[in-house]
Amino acid sequence: GENVEQHPSTLSVQEGDSAVIKCTYSDSASNYFPWYKQELGKRPQLIIDIRSNVGEKKDQRIAVTLNKTAKHFSLHITETQPEDSAVYFCAASSLGYQKVTFGTGTKLQVIP
Amino acid sequence: ETGVTQTPRHLVMGMTNKKSLKCEQHLGHNAMYWYKQSAKKPLELMFVYNFKEQTENNSVPSRFSPECPNSSHLFLHLHTLQPEDSALYLCASSQGQGNTEAFFGQGTRLTVV
């Protein structure tokens, strides 16, 4: 089955700096890669996703890149703000959420 | 609110008890999911239902029994649980099982004593 590894497990950055979270996956058939943000005590919420037919997607301060050959994808947050502090999960799937596999999460702390 | 509601929010039960978790979605989605979130495995898919039919059982022990009477409601029946089953149980829904966004509920924090 699919195996998703996520690094780092914790990340501290100064406000205004950039943050990068990296994930690798094992199943070459995976074609959907969502990223979720979970604030303390709250539910996970989708912040961005990418499909295998594109290499990069951007939404304001958030961007995701995908390298299918190397089987890795990354989340980039620029100009970080304290409200970006949360746990971020990457995921990979070849059949939508029927077979989704999540990474182990990255706890991001943005220091004011 | 995302339209996915879970009750109860917190539950403490003994190992011999029987309890049920409830999930309701008002988004018109036809796929619903149960996830387990714990320190060991942050987001672990347990069950998938599509149009009320179970399409995935991710090797979950039989002490967890799901029920989906219609596309809007999902239950997780619990019996003879173990302390290691203590976790946050999250329900989610999506429009189909394809590559579309899944909306999560707030979760039920379960403690087995």
Tab-separated table of C-alpha atoms in Angstrom, chain B residues 5-99:
chain	number	residue	atom	x	y	z
B	5	THR	CA	-21.611	17.668	12.987
B	6	GLN	CA	-20.442	15.021	15.417
B	7	THR	CA	-21.917	14.026	18.759
B	8	PRO	CA	-20.947	13.659	21.480
B	9	ARG	CA	-17.872	15.880	21.570
B	10	HIS	CA	-16.417	13.981	24.523
B	11	LEU	CA	-17.053	10.437	25.705
B	12	VAL	CA	-15.640	8.416	28.575
B	13	MET	CA	-16.544	4.749	28.605
B	14	GLY	CA	-15.549	1.601	30.407
B	15	MET	CA	-14.215	-1.414	28.601
B	16	THR	CA	-17.486	-3.295	29.017
B	17	ASN	CA	-19.728	-0.459	27.843
B	18	LYS	CA	-21.509	-0.076	24.531
B	19	LYS	CA	-21.750	3.396	23.040
B	20	SER	CA	-22.275	4.996	19.655
B	21	LEU	CA	-20.781	8.000	17.917
B	22	LYS	CA	-22.950	9.967	15.542
B	23	CYS	CA	-22.085	12.031	12.494
B	24	GLU	CA	-24.423	14.108	10.368
B	25	GLN	CA	-23.649	16.107	7.246
B	26	HIS	CA	-25.790	18.771	5.607
B	27	LEU	CA	-23.655	19.261	2.515
B	28	GLY	CA	-25.430	16.895	0.151
B	29	HIS	CA	-22.357	14.683	-0.060
B	30	ASN	CA	-22.622	11.016	-0.889
B	31	ALA	CA	-19.417	9.712	0.686
B	32	MET	CA	-18.711	9.598	4.420
B	33	TYR	CA	-15.663	8.472	6.374
B	34	TRP	CA	-14.481	7.606	9.852
B	35	TYR	CA	-10.924	8.523	10.856
B	36	LYS	CA	-8.997	7.833	14.031
B	37	GLN	CA	-6.532	10.460	15.210
B	38	SER	CA	-4.022	9.593	17.908
B	39	ALA	CA	-0.463	10.488	18.821
B	40	LYS	CA	0.812	7.258	17.201
B	41	LYS	CA	-1.033	7.613	13.875
B	42	PRO	CA	-2.254	11.140	13.380
B	43	LEU	CA	-4.907	10.517	10.695
B	44	GLU	CA	-5.867	6.914	10.064
B	45	LEU	CA	-8.731	6.044	7.729
B	46	MET	CA	-11.085	3.457	9.265
B	47	PHE	CA	-14.205	3.148	7.106
B	48	VAL	CA	-15.585	4.560	3.879
B	49	TYR	CA	-19.212	4.666	2.801
B	50	ASN	CA	-20.380	5.701	-0.649
B	51	PHE	CA	-24.116	6.033	-1.266
B	52	LYS	CA	-24.719	4.184	2.037
B	53	GLU	CA	-22.598	1.225	0.936
B	54	GLN	CA	-19.404	0.386	2.771
B	55	THR	CA	-16.569	0.445	0.265
B	56	GLU	CA	-13.580	0.305	2.568
B	57	ASN	CA	-12.734	-1.298	5.890
B	58	ASN	CA	-9.166	-0.506	6.677
B	59	SER	CA	-8.489	-3.617	8.798
B	60	VAL	CA	-10.414	-2.209	11.735
B	61	PRO	CA	-11.118	-4.528	14.719
B	62	SER	CA	-14.678	-5.811	14.976
B	63	ARG	CA	-15.221	-3.959	18.255
B	64	PHE	CA	-15.803	-0.953	15.968
B	65	SER	CA	-18.982	-1.353	13.951
B	66	PRO	CA	-20.057	1.336	11.468
B	67	GLU	CA	-23.585	2.004	10.278
B	68	CYS	CA	-24.759	4.273	7.498
B	69	PRO	CA	-28.567	4.380	7.291
B	70	ASN	CA	-28.546	7.126	4.652
B	71	SER	CA	-26.112	9.438	2.890
B	72	SER	CA	-26.439	12.090	5.604
B	73	HIS	CA	-25.850	10.012	8.713
B	74	LEU	CA	-23.019	7.831	9.874
B	75	PHE	CA	-22.628	5.992	13.157
B	76	LEU	CA	-19.761	4.202	14.829
B	77	HIS	CA	-20.901	1.619	17.363
B	78	LEU	CA	-18.383	0.795	20.053
B	79	HIS	CA	-18.253	-2.239	22.331
B	80	THR	CA	-15.642	-3.890	24.543
B	81	LEU	CA	-13.035	-1.292	23.658
B	82	GLN	CA	-9.498	-1.226	24.976
B	83	PRO	CA	-7.634	1.697	26.573
B	84	GLU	CA	-5.483	1.961	23.429
B	85	ASP	CA	-8.650	2.837	21.499
B	86	SER	CA	-8.684	6.188	23.255
B	87	ALA	CA	-8.323	8.805	20.539
B	88	LEU	CA	-10.071	11.546	18.609
B	89	TYR	CA	-12.556	10.054	16.150
B	90	LEU	CA	-13.211	12.250	13.158
B	91	CYS	CA	-16.010	11.966	10.660
B	92	ALA	CA	-15.695	13.454	7.180
B	93	SER	CA	-17.729	13.699	4.025
B	94	SER	CA	-17.041	14.464	0.388
B	95	GLN	CA	-18.844	14.662	-2.917
B	96	GLY	CA	-18.062	11.216	-4.216
B	97	GLN	CA	-14.857	9.355	-3.549
B	98	GLY	CA	-12.921	11.144	-6.209
B	99	ASN	CA	-10.354	13.845	-5.851
